[in-house]
Short mmCIF file of C-alpha atoms in Angstrom, two decimals:
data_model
loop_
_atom_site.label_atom_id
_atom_site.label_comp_id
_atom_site.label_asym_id
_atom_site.label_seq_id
_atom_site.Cartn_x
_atom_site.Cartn_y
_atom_site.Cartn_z
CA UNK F 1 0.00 0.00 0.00
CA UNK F 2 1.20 3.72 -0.81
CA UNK F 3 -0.09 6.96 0.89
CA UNK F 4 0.43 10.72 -1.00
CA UNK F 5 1.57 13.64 1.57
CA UNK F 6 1.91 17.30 1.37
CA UNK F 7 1.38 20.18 3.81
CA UNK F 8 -2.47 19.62 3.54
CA UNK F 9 -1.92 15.94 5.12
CA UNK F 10 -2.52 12.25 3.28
CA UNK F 11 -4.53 12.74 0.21
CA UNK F 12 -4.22 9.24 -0.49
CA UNK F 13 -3.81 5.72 0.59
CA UNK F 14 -4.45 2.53 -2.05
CA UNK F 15 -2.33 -0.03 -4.32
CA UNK F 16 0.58 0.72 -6.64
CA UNK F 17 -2.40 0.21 -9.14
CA UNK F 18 -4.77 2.94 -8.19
CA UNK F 19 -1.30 5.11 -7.14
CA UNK F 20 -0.92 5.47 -10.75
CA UNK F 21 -4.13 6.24 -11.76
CA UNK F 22 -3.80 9.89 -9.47
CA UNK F 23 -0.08 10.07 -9.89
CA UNK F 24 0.78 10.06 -13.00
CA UNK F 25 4.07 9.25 -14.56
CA UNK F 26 5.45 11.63 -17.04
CA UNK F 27 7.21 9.64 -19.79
CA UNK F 28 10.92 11.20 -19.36
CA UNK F 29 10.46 9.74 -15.89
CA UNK F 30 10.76 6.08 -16.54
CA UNK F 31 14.26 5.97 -17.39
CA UNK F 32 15.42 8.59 -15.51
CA UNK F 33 16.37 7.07 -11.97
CA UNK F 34 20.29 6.82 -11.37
CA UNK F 35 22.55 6.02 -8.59
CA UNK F 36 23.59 8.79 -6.26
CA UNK F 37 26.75 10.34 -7.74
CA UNK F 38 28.79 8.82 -4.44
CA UNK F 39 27.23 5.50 -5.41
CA UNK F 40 28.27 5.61 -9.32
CA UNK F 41 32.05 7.21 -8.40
CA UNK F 42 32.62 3.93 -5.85
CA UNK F 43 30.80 1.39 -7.65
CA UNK F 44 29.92 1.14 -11.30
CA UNK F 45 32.07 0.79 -14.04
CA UNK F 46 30.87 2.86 -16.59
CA UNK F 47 30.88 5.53 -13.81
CA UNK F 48 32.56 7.60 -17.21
CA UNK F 49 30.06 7.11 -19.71
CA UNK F 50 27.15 9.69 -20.50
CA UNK F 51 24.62 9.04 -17.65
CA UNK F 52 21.37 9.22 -20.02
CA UNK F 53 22.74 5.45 -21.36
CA UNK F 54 22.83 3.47 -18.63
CA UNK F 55 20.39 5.02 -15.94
CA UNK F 56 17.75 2.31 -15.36
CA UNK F 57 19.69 -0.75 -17.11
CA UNK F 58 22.61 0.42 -14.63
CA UNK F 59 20.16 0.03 -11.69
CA UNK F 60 18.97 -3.14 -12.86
CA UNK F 61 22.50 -4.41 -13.05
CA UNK F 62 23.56 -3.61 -9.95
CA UNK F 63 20.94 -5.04 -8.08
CA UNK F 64 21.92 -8.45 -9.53
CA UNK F 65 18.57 -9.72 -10.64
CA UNK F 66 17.94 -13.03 -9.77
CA UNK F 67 14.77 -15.42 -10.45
CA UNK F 68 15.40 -17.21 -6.25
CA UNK F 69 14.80 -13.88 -4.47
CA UNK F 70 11.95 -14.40 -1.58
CA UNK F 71 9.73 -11.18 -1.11
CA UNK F 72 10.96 -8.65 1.19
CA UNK F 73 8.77 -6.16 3.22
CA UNK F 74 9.81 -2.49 3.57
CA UNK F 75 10.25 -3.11 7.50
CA UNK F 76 12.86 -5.57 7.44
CA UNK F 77 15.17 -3.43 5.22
CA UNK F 78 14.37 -0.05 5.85
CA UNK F 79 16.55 2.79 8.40
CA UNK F 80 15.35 3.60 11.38
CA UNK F 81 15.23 5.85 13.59
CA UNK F 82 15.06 8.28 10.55
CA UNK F 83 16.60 11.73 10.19
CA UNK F 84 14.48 14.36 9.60
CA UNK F 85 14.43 17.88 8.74
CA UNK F 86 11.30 20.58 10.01
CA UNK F 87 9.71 22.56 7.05
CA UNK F 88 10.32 25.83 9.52
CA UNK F 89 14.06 25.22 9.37
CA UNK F 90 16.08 27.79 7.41
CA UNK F 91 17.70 27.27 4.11
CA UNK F 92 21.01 27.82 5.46
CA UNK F 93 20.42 25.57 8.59
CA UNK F 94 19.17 22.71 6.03
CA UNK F 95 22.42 23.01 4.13
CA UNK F 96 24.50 22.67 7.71
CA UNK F 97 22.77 19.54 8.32
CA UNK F 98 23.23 17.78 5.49
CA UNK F 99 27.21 18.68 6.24
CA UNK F 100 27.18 17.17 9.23
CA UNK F 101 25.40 13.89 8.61
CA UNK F 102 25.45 11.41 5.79
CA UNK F 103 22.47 11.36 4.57
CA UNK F 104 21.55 12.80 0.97
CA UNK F 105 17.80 12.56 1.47
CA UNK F 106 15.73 13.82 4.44
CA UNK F 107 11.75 13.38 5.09
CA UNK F 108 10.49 16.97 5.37
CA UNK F 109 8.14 17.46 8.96
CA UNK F 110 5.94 20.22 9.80
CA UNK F 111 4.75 21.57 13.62
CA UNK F 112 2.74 18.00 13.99
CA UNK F 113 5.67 15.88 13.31
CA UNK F 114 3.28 14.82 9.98
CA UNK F 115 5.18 14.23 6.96
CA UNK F 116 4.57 16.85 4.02
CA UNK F 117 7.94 16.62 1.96
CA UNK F 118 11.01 15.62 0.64
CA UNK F 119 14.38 17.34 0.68
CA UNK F 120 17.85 16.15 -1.19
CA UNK F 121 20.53 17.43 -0.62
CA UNK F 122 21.10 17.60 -4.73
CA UNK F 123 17.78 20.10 -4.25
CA UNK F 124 19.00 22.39 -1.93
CA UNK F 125 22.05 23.38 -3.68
CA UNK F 126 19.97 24.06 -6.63
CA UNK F 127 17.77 25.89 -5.05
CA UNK F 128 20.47 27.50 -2.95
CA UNK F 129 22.20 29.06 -6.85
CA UNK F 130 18.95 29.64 -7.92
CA UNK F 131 17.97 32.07 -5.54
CA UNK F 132 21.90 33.20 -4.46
CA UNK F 133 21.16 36.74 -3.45
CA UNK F 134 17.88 35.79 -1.83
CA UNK F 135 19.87 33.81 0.40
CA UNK F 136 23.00 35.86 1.27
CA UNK F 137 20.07 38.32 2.42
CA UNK F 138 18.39 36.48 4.72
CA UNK F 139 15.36 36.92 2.93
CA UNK F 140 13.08 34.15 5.50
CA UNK F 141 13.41 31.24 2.80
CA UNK F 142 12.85 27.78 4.28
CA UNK F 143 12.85 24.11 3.57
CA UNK F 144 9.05 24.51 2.40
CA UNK F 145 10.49 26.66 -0.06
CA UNK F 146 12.53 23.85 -1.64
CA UNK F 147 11.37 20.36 -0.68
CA UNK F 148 9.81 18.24 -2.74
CA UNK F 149 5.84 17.50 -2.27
CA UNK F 150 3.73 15.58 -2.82
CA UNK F 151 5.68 12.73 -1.45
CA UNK F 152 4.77 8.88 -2.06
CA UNK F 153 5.59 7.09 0.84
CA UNK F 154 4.69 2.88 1.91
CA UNK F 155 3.18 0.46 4.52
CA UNK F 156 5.92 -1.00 5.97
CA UNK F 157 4.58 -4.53 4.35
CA UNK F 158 4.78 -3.15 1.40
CA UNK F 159 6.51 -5.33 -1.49
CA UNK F 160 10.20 -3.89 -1.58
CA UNK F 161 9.88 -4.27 -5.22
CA UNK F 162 7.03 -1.98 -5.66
CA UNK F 163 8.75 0.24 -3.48
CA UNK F 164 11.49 0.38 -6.19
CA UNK F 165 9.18 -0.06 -8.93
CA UNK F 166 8.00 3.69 -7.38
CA UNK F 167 11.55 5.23 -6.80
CA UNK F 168 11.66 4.30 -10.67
CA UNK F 169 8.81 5.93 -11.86
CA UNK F 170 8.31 9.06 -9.96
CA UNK F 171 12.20 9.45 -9.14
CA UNK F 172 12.26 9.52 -5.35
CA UNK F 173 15.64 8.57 -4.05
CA UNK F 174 13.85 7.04 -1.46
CA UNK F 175 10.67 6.24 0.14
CA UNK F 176 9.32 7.28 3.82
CA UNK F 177 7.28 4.43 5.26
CA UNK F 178 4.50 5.28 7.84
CA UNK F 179 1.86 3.54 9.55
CA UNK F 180 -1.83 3.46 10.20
CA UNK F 181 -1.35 6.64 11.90
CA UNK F 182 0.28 8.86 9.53
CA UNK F 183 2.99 8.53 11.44
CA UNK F 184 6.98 8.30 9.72
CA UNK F 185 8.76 4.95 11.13
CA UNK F 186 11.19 4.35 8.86
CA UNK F 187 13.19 5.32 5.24
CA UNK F 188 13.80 2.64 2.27
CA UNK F 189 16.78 4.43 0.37
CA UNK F 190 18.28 3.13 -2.86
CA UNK F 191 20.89 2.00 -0.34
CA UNK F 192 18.56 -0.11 1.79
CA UNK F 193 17.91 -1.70 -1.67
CA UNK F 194 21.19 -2.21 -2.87
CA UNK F 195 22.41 -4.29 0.54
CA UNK F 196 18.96 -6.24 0.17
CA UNK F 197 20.03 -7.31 -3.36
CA UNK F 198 23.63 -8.21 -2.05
CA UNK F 199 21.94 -10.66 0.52
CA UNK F 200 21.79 -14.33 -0.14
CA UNK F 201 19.46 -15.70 -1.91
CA UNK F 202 19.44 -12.08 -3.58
CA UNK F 203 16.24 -9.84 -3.60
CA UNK F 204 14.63 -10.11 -6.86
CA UNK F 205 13.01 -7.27 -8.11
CA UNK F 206 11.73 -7.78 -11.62
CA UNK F 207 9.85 -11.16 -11.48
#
């Protein structure tokens, strides 16, 4: 099961099936998902070539498909406690904690501790040139300003390949997972996905 946030609160909870029938996929999406940059550098050897060629087959690859993987819930591989940022925080604040911790990816909170966003660290940088001078003055910008909502988080028995089947399509770099509640108890990254894949027998995720 799947759930849509923003600042207004859940706006949707139903199958991958019915996800796709309210969010829809643009068609430059599909292909578009790659490793983080740290990821590629360390681990993929065509870490040279243009990215645009080996995005999703490069993905594919290094999960190390197999037809013996068992299915795999999102609470048995996702991070936990999680990290998060508040939507209230300052732009400048946001970019000091993503120096100071190694995550790339942060679940965005408002007042309520209710998840309305997403925030890379890729994001804020862009939106940190972007608006330069807005910044150097101070101007009151926040992480509401650049997150990313809606944001498609997952039950934590949700299918771990639907999960990536989602970070595919709609090009989240990862997924918040959340219960009954509303409430965020947990993060499936690409990472999480990665060391799932490693395991043995391996996580199959196109079967």
């Amino acid at each position: 099961m799947f759930a849509i946030y923003d600042i207004t609160g859940r706006s949707f909870r139903d199958t991958l099936e019915n996800l796709r029938k309210v969010q829809k996929i643009q068609p430059t999406q599909r292909s578009s998902l790659r490793l983080d940059d740290t990821e590629i550098a360390d681990h993929h050897p065509l870490a040279n070539e243009p990215r645009a060629a080996y995005s999703a087959q490069a993905y594919r690859d290094k999960l190390q498909i197999s037809e013996r993987g068992a299915i795999i819930h999102a609470h048995q591989i996702m991070s936990f406690p999680v990290t998060t940022m508040q939507m209230s925080l300052s732009i400048l604040s946001a970019y000091e904690r993503f120096r100071n911790q190694r995550h790339h990816q942060l679940p965005v909170l408002d007042k309520s501790q209710r998840i309305v966003g997403m925030l890379t660290e890729r994001n804020l940088l862009r939106f940190m040139i972007d608006n330069k001078k807005l910044i150097k003055n101070e101007s009151g910008k926040t992480v509401a300003d650049a997150m990313s909502a809606p944001v498609i988080a997952a039950d934590p028995i949700t299918d771990v390949r639907r999960i990536a089947k989602v970070m595919l399509d709609y090009q989240q770099s990862a997924v918040p997972i959340t219960n009954d509640q509303d409430e965020l108890i947990g993060l499936v990254s690409r990472s999480n996905i990665l060391q799932a894949a490693a395991s043995d027998p391996p996580l199959s995720l196109w079967t």
